[in-house]
Coordinates of N, CA, C and O in Angstrom, one line a residue:
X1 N 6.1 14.2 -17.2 CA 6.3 12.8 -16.9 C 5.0 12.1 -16.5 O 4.7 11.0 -17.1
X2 N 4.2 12.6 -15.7 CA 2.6 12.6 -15.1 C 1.7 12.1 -16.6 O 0.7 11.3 -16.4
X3 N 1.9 12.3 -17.5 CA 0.9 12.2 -18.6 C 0.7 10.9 -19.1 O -0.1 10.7 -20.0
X4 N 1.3 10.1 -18.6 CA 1.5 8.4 -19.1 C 0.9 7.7 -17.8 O 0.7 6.5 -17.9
X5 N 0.5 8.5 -16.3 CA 0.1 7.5 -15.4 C -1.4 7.7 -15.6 O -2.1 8.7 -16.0
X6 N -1.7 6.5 -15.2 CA -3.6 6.3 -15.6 C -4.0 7.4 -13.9 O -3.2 7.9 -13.1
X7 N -5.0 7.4 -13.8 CA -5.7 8.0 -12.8 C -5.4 7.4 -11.4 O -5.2 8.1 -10.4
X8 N -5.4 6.2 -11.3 CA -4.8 5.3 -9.7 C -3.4 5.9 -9.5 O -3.0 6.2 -8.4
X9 N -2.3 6.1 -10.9 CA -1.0 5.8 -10.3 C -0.8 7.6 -9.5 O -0.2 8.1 -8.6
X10 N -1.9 8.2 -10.8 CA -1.5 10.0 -10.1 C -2.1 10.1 -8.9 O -1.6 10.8 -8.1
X11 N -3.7 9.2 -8.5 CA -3.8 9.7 -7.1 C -2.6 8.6 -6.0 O -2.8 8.6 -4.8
X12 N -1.7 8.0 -6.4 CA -1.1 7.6 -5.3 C 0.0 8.3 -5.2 O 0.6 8.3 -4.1
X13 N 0.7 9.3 -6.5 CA 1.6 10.7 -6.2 C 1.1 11.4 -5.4 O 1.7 11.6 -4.3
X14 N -0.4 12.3 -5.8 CA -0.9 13.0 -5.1 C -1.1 12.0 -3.5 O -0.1 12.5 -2.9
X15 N -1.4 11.5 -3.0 CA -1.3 10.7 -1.7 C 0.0 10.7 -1.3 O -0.1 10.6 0.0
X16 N 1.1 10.8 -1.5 CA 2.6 10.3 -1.4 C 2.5 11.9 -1.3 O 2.8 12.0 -0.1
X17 N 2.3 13.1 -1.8 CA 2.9 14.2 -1.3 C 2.1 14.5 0.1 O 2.8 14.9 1.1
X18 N 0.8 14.3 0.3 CA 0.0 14.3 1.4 C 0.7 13.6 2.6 O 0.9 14.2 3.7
X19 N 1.1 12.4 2.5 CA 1.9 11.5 3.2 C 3.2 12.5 3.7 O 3.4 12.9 4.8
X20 N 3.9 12.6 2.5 CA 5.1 13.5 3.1 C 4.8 14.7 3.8 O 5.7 15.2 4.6
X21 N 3.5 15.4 3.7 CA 3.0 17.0 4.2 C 2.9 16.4 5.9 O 3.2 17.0 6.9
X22 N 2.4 15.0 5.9 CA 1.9 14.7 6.8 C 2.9 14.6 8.3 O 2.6 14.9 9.5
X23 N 3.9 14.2 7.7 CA 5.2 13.9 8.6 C 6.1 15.0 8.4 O 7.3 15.1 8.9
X24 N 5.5 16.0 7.8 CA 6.7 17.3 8.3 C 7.4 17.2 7.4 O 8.5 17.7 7.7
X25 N 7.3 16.7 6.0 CA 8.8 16.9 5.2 C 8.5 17.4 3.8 O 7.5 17.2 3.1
X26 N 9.6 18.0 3.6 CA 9.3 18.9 2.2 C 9.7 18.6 1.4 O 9.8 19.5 0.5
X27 N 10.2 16.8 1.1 CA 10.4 16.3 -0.2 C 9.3 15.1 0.0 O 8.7 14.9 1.1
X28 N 9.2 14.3 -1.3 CA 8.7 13.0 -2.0 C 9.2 11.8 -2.2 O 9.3 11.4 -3.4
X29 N 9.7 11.0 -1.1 CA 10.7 10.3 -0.6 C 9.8 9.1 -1.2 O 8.6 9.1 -1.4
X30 N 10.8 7.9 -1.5 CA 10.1 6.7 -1.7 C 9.4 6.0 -0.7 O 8.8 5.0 -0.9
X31 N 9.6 6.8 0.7 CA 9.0 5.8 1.8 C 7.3 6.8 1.6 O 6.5 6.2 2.3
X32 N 6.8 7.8 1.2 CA 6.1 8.5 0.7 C 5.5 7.6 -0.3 O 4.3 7.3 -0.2
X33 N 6.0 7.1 -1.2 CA 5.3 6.3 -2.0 C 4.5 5.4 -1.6 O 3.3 5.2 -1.9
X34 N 5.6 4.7 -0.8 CA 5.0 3.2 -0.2 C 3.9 3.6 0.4 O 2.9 2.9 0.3
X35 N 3.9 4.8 1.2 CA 2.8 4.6 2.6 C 1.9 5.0 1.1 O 1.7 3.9 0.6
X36 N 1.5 5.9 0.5 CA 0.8 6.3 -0.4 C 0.3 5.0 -1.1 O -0.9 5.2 -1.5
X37 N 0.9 3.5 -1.3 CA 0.1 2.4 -1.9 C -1.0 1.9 -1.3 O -2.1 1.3 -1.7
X38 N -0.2 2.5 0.1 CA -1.4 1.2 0.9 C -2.8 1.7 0.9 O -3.7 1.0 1.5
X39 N -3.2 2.9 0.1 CA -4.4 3.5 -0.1 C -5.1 3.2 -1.5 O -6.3 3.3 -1.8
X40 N -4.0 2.9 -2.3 CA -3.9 2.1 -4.0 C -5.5 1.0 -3.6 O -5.6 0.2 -2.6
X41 N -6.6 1.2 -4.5 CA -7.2 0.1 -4.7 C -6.6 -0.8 -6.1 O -7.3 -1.6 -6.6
X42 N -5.7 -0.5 -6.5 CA -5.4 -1.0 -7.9 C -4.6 -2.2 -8.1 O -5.0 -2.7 -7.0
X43 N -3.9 -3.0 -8.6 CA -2.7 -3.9 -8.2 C -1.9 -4.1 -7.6 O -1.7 -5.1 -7.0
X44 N -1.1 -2.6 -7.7 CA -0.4 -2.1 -7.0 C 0.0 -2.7 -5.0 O 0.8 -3.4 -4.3
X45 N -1.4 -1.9 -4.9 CA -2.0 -1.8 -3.4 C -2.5 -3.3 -3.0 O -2.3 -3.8 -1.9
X46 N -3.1 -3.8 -3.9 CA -3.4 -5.2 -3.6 C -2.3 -5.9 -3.0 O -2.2 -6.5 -2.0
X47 N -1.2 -5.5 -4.3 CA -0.2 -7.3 -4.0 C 0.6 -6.4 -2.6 O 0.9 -7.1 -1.7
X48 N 0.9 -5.1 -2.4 CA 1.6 -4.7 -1.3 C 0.9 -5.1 0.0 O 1.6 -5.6 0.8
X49 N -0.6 -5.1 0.3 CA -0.9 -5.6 1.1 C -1.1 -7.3 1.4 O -1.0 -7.8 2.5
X50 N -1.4 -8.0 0.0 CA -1.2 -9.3 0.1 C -0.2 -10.1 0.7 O -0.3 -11.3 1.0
X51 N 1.4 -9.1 0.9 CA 2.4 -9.7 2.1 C 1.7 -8.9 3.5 O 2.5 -8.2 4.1
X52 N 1.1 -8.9 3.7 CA 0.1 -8.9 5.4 C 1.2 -7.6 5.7 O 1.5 -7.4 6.9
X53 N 1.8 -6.9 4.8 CA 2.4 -5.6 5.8 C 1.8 -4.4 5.9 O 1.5 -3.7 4.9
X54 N 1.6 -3.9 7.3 CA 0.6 -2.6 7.6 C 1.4 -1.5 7.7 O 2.5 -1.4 8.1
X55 N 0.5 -0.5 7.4 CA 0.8 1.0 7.4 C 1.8 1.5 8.5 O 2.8 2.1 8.3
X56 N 1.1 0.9 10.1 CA 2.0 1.2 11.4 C 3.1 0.7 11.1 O 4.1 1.4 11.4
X57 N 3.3 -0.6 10.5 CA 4.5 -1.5 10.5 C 5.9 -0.5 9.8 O 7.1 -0.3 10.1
X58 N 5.1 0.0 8.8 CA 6.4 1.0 7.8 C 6.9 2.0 8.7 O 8.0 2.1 9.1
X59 N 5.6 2.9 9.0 CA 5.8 4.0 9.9 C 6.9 3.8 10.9 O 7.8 4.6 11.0
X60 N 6.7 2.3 12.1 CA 7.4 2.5 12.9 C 8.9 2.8 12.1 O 9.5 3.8 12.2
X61 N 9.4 1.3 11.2 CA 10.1 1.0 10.3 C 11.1 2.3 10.0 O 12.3 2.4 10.0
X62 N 10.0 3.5 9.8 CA 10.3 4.8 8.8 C 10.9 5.7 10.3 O 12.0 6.3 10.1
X63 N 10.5 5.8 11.3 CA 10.9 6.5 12.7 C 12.2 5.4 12.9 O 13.0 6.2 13.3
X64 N 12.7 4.6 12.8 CA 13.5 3.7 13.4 C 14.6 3.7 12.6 O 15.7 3.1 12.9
X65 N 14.3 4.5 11.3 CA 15.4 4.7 10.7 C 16.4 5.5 10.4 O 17.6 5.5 10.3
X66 N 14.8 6.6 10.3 CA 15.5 8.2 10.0 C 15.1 8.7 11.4 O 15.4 9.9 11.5
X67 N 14.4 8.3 12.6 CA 14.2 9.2 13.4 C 13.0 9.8 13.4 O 12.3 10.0 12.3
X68 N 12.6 10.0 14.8 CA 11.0 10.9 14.9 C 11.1 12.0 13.5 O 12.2 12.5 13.2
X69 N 9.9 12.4 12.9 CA 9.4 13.4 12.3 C 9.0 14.3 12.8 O 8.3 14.2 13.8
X70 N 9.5 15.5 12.3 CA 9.1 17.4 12.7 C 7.8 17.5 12.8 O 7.6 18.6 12.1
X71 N 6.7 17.1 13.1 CA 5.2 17.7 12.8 C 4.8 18.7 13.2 O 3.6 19.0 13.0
X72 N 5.9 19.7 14.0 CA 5.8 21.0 14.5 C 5.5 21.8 13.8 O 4.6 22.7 14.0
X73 N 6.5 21.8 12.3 CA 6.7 22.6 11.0 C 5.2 22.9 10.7 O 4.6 23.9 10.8
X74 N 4.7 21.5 10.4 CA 3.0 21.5 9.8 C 1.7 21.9 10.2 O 0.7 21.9 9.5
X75 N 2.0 22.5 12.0 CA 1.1 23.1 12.9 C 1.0 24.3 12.8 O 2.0 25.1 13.1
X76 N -0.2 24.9 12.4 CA 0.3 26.2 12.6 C 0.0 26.9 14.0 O -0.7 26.2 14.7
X77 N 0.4 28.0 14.5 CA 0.8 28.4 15.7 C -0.3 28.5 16.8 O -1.5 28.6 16.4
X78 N -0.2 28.3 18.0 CA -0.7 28.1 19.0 C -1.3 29.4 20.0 O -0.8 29.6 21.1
X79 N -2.4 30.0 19.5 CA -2.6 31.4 20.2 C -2.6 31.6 21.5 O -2.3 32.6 22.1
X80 N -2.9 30.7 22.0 CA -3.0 30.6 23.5 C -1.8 30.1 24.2 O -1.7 30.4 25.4
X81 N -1.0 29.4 23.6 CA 0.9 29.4 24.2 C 1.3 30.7 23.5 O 2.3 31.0 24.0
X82 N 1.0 31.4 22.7 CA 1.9 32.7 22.1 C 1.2 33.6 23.0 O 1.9 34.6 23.3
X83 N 0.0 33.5 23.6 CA -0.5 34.1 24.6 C 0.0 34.2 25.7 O 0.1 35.3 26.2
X84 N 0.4 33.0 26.3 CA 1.2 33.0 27.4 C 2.5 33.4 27.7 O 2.8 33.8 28.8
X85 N 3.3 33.3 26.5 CA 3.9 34.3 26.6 C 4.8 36.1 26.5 O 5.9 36.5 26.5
X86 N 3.1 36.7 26.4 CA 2.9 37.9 26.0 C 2.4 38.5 24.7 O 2.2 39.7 24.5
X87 N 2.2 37.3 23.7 CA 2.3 37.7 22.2 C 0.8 37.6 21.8 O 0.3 36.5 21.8
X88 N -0.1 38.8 21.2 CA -1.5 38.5 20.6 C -1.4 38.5 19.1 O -1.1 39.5 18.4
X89 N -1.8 37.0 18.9 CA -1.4 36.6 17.4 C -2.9 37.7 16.8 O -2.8 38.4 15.8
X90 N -3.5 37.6 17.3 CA -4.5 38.7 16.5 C -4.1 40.4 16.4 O -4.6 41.4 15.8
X91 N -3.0 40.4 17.3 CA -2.5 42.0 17.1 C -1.1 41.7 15.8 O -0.6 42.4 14.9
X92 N -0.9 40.5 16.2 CA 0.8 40.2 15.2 C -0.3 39.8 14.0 O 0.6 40.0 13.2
X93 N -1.0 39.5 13.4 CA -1.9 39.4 12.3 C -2.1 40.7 11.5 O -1.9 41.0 10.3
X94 N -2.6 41.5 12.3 CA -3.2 42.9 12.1 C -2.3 43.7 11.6 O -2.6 44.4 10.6
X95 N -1.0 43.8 12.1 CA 0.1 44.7 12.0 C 1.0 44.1 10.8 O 1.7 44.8 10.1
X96 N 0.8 42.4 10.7 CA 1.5 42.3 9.2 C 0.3 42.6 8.2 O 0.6 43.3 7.3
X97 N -0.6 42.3 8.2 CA -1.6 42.7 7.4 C -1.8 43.8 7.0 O -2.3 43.7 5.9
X98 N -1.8 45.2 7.4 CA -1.1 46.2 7.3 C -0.2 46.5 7.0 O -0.1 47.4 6.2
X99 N 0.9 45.9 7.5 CA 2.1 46.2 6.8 C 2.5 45.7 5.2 O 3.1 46.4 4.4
X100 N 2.0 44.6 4.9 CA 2.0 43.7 3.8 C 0.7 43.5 2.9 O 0.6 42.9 1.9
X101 N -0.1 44.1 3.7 CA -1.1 43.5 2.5 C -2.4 42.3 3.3 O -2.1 41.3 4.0
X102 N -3.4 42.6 3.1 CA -4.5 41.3 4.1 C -3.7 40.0 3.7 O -2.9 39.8 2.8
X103 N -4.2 39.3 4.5 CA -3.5 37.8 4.0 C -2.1 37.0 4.5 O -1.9 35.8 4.8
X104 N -1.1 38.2 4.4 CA 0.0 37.9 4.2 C 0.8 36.7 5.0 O 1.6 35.9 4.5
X105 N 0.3 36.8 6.7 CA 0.7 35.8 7.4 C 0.2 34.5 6.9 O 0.8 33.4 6.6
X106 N -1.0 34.8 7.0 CA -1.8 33.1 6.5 C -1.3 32.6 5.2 O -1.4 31.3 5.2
X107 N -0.8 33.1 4.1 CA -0.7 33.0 3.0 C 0.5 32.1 3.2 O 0.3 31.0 2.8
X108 N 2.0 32.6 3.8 CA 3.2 31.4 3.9 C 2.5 30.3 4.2 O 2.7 29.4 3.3
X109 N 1.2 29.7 5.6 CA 0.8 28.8 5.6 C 0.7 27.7 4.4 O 1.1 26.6 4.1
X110 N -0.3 28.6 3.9 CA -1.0 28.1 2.4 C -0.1 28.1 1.6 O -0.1 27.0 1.1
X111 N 1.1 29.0 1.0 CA 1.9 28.4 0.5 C 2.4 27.1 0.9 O 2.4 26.2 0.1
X112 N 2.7 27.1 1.9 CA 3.5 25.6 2.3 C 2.7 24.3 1.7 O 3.1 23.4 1.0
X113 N 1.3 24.7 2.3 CA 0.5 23.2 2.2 C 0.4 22.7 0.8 O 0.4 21.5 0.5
X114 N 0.4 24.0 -0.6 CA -0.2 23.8 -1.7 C 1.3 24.0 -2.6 O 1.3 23.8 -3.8
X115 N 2.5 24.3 -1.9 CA 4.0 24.2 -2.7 C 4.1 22.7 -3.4 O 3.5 21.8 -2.8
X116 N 4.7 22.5 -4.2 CA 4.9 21.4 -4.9 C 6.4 21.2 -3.9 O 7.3 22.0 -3.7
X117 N 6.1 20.0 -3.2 CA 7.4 19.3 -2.7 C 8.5 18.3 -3.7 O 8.2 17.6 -4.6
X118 N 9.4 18.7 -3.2 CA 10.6 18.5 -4.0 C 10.9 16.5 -4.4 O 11.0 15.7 -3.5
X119 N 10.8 16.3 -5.5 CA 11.1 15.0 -5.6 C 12.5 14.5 -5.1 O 13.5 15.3 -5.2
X120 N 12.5 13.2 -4.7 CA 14.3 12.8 -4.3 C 14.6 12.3 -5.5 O 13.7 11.8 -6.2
X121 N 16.1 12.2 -6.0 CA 16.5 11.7 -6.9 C 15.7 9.9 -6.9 O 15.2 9.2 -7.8
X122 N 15.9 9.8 -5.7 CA 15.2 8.4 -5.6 C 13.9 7.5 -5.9 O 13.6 6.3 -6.3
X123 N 13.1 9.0 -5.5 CA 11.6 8.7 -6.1 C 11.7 9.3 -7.3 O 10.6 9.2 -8.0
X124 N 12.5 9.8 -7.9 CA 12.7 10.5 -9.3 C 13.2 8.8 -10.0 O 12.2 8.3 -10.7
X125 N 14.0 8.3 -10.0 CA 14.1 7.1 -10.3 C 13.1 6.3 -10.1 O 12.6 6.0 -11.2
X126 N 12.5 5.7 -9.1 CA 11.5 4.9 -9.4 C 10.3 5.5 -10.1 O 9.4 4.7 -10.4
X127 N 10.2 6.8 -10.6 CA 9.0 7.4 -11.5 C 9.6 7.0 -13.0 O 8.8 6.9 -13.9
X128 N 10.7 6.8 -13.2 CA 11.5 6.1 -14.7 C 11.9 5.0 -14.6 O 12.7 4.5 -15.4
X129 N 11.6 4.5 -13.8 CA 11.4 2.5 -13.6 C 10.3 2.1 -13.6 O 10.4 1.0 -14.2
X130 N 9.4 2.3 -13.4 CA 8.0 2.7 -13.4 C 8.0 2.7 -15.0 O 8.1 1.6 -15.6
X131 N 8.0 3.8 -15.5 CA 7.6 4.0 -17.0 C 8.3 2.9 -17.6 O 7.5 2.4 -18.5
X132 N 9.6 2.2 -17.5 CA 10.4 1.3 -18.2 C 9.3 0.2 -18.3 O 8.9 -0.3 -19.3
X133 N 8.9 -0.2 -16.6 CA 8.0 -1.4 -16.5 C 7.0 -1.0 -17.4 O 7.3 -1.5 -18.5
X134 N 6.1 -0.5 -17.5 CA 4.5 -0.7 -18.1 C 5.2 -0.4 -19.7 O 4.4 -0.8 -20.5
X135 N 6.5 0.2 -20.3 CA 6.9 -0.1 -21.9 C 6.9 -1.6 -22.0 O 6.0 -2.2 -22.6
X136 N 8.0 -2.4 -21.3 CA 8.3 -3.7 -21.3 C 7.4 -4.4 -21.3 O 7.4 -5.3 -22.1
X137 N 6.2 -4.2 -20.4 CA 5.2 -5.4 -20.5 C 4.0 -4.6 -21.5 O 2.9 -5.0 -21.7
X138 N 4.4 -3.8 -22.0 CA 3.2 -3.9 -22.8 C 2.0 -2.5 -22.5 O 1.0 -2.3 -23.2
X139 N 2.2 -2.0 -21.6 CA 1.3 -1.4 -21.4 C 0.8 -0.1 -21.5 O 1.7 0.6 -21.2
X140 N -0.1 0.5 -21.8 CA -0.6 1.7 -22.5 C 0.3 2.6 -21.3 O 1.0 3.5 -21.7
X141 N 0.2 2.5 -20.2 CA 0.0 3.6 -19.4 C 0.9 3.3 -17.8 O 1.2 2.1 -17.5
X142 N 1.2 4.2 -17.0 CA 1.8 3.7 -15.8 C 0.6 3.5 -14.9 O -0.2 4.4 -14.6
X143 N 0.7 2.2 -14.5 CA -0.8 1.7 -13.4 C 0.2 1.5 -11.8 O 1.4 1.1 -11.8
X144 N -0.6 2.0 -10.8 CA 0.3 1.6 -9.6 C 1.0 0.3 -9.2 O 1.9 0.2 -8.3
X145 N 0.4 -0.5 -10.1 CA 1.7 -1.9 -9.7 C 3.5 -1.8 -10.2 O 4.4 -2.3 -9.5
X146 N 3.4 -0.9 -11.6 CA 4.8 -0.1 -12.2 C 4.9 0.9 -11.1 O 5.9 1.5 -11.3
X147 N 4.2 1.3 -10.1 CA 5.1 2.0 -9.1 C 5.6 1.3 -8.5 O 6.8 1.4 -8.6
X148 N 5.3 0.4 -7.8 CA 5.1 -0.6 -7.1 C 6.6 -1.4 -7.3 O 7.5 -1.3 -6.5
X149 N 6.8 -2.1 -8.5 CA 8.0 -2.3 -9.1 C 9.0 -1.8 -9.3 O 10.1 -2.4 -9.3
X150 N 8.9 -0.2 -9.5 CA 9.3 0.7 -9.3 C 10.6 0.9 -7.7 O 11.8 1.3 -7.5
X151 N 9.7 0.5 -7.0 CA 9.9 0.6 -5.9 C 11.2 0.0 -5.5 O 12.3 0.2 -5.1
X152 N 10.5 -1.0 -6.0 CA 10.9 -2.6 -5.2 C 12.5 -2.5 -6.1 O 13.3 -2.4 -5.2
X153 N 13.2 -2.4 -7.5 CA 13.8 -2.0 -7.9 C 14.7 -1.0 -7.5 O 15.8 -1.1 -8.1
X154 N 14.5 0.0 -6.6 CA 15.5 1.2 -6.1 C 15.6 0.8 -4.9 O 14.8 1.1 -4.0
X155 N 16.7 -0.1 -4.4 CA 17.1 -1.1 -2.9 C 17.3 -0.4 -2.2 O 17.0 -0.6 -1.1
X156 N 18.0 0.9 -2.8 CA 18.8 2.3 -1.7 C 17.7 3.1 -1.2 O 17.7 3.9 -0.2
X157 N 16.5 2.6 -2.0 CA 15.6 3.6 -1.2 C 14.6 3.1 -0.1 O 13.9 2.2 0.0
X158 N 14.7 3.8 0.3 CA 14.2 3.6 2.3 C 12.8 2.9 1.6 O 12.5 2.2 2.5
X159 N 12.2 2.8 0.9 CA 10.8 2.0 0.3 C 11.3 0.5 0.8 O 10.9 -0.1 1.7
X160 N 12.4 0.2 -0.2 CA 13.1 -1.4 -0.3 C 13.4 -2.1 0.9 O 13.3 -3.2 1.4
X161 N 14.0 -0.7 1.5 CA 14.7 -0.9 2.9 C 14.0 -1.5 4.1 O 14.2 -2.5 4.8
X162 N 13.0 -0.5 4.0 CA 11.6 -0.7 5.1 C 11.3 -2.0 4.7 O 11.7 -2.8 5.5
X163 N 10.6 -2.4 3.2 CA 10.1 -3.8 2.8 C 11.0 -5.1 3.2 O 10.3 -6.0 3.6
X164 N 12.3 -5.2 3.3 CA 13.3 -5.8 3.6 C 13.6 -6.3 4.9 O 13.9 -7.4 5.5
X165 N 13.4 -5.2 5.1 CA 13.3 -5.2 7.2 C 12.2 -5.8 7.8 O 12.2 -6.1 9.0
X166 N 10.8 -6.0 6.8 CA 10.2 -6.3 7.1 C 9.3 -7.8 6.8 O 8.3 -8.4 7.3
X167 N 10.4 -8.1 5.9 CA 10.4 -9.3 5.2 C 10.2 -9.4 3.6 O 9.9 -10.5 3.2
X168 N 10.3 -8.6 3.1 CA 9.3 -8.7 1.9 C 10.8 -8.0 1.1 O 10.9 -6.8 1.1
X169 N 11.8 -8.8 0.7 CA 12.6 -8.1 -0.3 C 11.8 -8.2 -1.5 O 10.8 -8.7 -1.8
X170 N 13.0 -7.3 -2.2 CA 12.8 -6.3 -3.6 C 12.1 -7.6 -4.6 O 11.2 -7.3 -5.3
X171 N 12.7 -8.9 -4.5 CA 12.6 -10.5 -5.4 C 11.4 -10.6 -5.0 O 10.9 -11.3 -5.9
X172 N 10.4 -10.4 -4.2 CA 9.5 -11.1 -3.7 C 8.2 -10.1 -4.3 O 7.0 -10.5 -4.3
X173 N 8.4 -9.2 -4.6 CA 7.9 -8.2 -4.4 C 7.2 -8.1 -6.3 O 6.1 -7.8 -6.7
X174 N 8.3 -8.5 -7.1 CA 8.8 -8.4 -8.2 C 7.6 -9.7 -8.8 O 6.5 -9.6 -9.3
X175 N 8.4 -10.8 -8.6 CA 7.6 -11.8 -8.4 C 5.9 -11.8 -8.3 O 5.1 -12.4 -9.1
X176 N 5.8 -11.2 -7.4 CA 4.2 -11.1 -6.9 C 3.5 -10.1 -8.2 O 2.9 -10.5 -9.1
X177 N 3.8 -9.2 -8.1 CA 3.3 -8.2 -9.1 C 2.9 -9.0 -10.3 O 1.8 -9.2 -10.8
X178 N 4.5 -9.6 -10.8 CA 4.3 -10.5 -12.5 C 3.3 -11.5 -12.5 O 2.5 -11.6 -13.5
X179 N 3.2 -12.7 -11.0 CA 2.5 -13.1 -11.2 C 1.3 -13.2 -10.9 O 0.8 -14.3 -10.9
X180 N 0.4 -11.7 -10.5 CA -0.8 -11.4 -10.7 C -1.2 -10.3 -12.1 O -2.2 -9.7 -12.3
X181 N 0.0 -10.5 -12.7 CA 0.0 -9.6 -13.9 C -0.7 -11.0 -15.3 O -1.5 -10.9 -16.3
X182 N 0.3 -12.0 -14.7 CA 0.3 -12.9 -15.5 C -1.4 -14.0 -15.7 O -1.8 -14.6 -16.6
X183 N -1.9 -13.7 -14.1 CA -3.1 -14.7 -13.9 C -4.3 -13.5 -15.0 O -5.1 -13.9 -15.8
X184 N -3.9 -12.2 -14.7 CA -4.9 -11.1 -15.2 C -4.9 -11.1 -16.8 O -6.0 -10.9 -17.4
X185 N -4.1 -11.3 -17.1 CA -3.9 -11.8 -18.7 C -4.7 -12.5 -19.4 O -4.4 -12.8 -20.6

């Protein structure tokens, strides 16, 4: 599906999974997207920030909705609290490393960071709303503003939701995109 976005729209996927690594979660939520625009130098990121809404503003938005995030998951372990209570992560290293093979503990880590996280149906949808936009208007390729639209398009998704809450419904959003699409013309 990736083969039709220009280079901005793949580094704001790749950004959007970093974003989700970031908050402890092991899917690619549309609120992953969004935070992932605000890094967009492209259209996209332009017109999202051109409604004056900031990164904190979603975040809090994103906690107030679904709840504090796990960032415990994403830590890895604390030798000197595993110390305290009896445990030497360099003897518990040693002994699976031996047991399993060099590596083996660190490696779940690294799996984790470098696993492909799971798309939501939702950001799966706005990745084929996305492509719909840049067919309809014409365009070779998916640029981050067809995410962007994308977005704004899937209401159910905590993206629209956050925007909404924040002032900036899905119409306004739509609007803005076309008509900096239209001035670029």
């Amino acid at each position: 599906m990736f083969e039709n976005f220009d280079p901005g729209a793949r580094e704001v996927v790749h950004l959007a999974q970093e974003e989700s690594r970031a908050l402890g979660h092991n899917y690619v939520g549309t609120e992953h997207l969004l935070l992932a625009l605000f890094a967009d130098t492209g259209l996209g990121g332009t017109v999202l920030r051109s409604f004056g809404v900031q990164r904190g503003a979603v975040l809090a938005q994103h906690r107030g909705i679904v709840g504090p995030c796990d960032r415990a998951a994403a830590r890895p372990p604390d030798p000197s609290a595993l110390g305290a209570i009896g445990v030497d992560l360099d003897e518990v290293r040693r002994r699976v490393d031996a047991a399993f093979g060099p590596g083996a503990l660190e490696g779940t880590d690294a799996w984790r960071r470098h696993a492909r996280l799971r798309l939501t149906d939702r950001s799966k949808k706005v990745f084929e709303l996305a492509v719909n936009e840049a067919r309809s208007l014409g365009h070779a390729s998916v640029r981050s503003e067809h995410l962007l639209l994308g977005l704004a398009a899937v209401e159910e998704g905590l993206a629209a939701q956050v925007l909404a809450r924040l002032g900036v419904p899905p119409w306004k959003v739509r609007v803005a995109v076309l008509e900096r699409l239209r001035r670029l013309a």
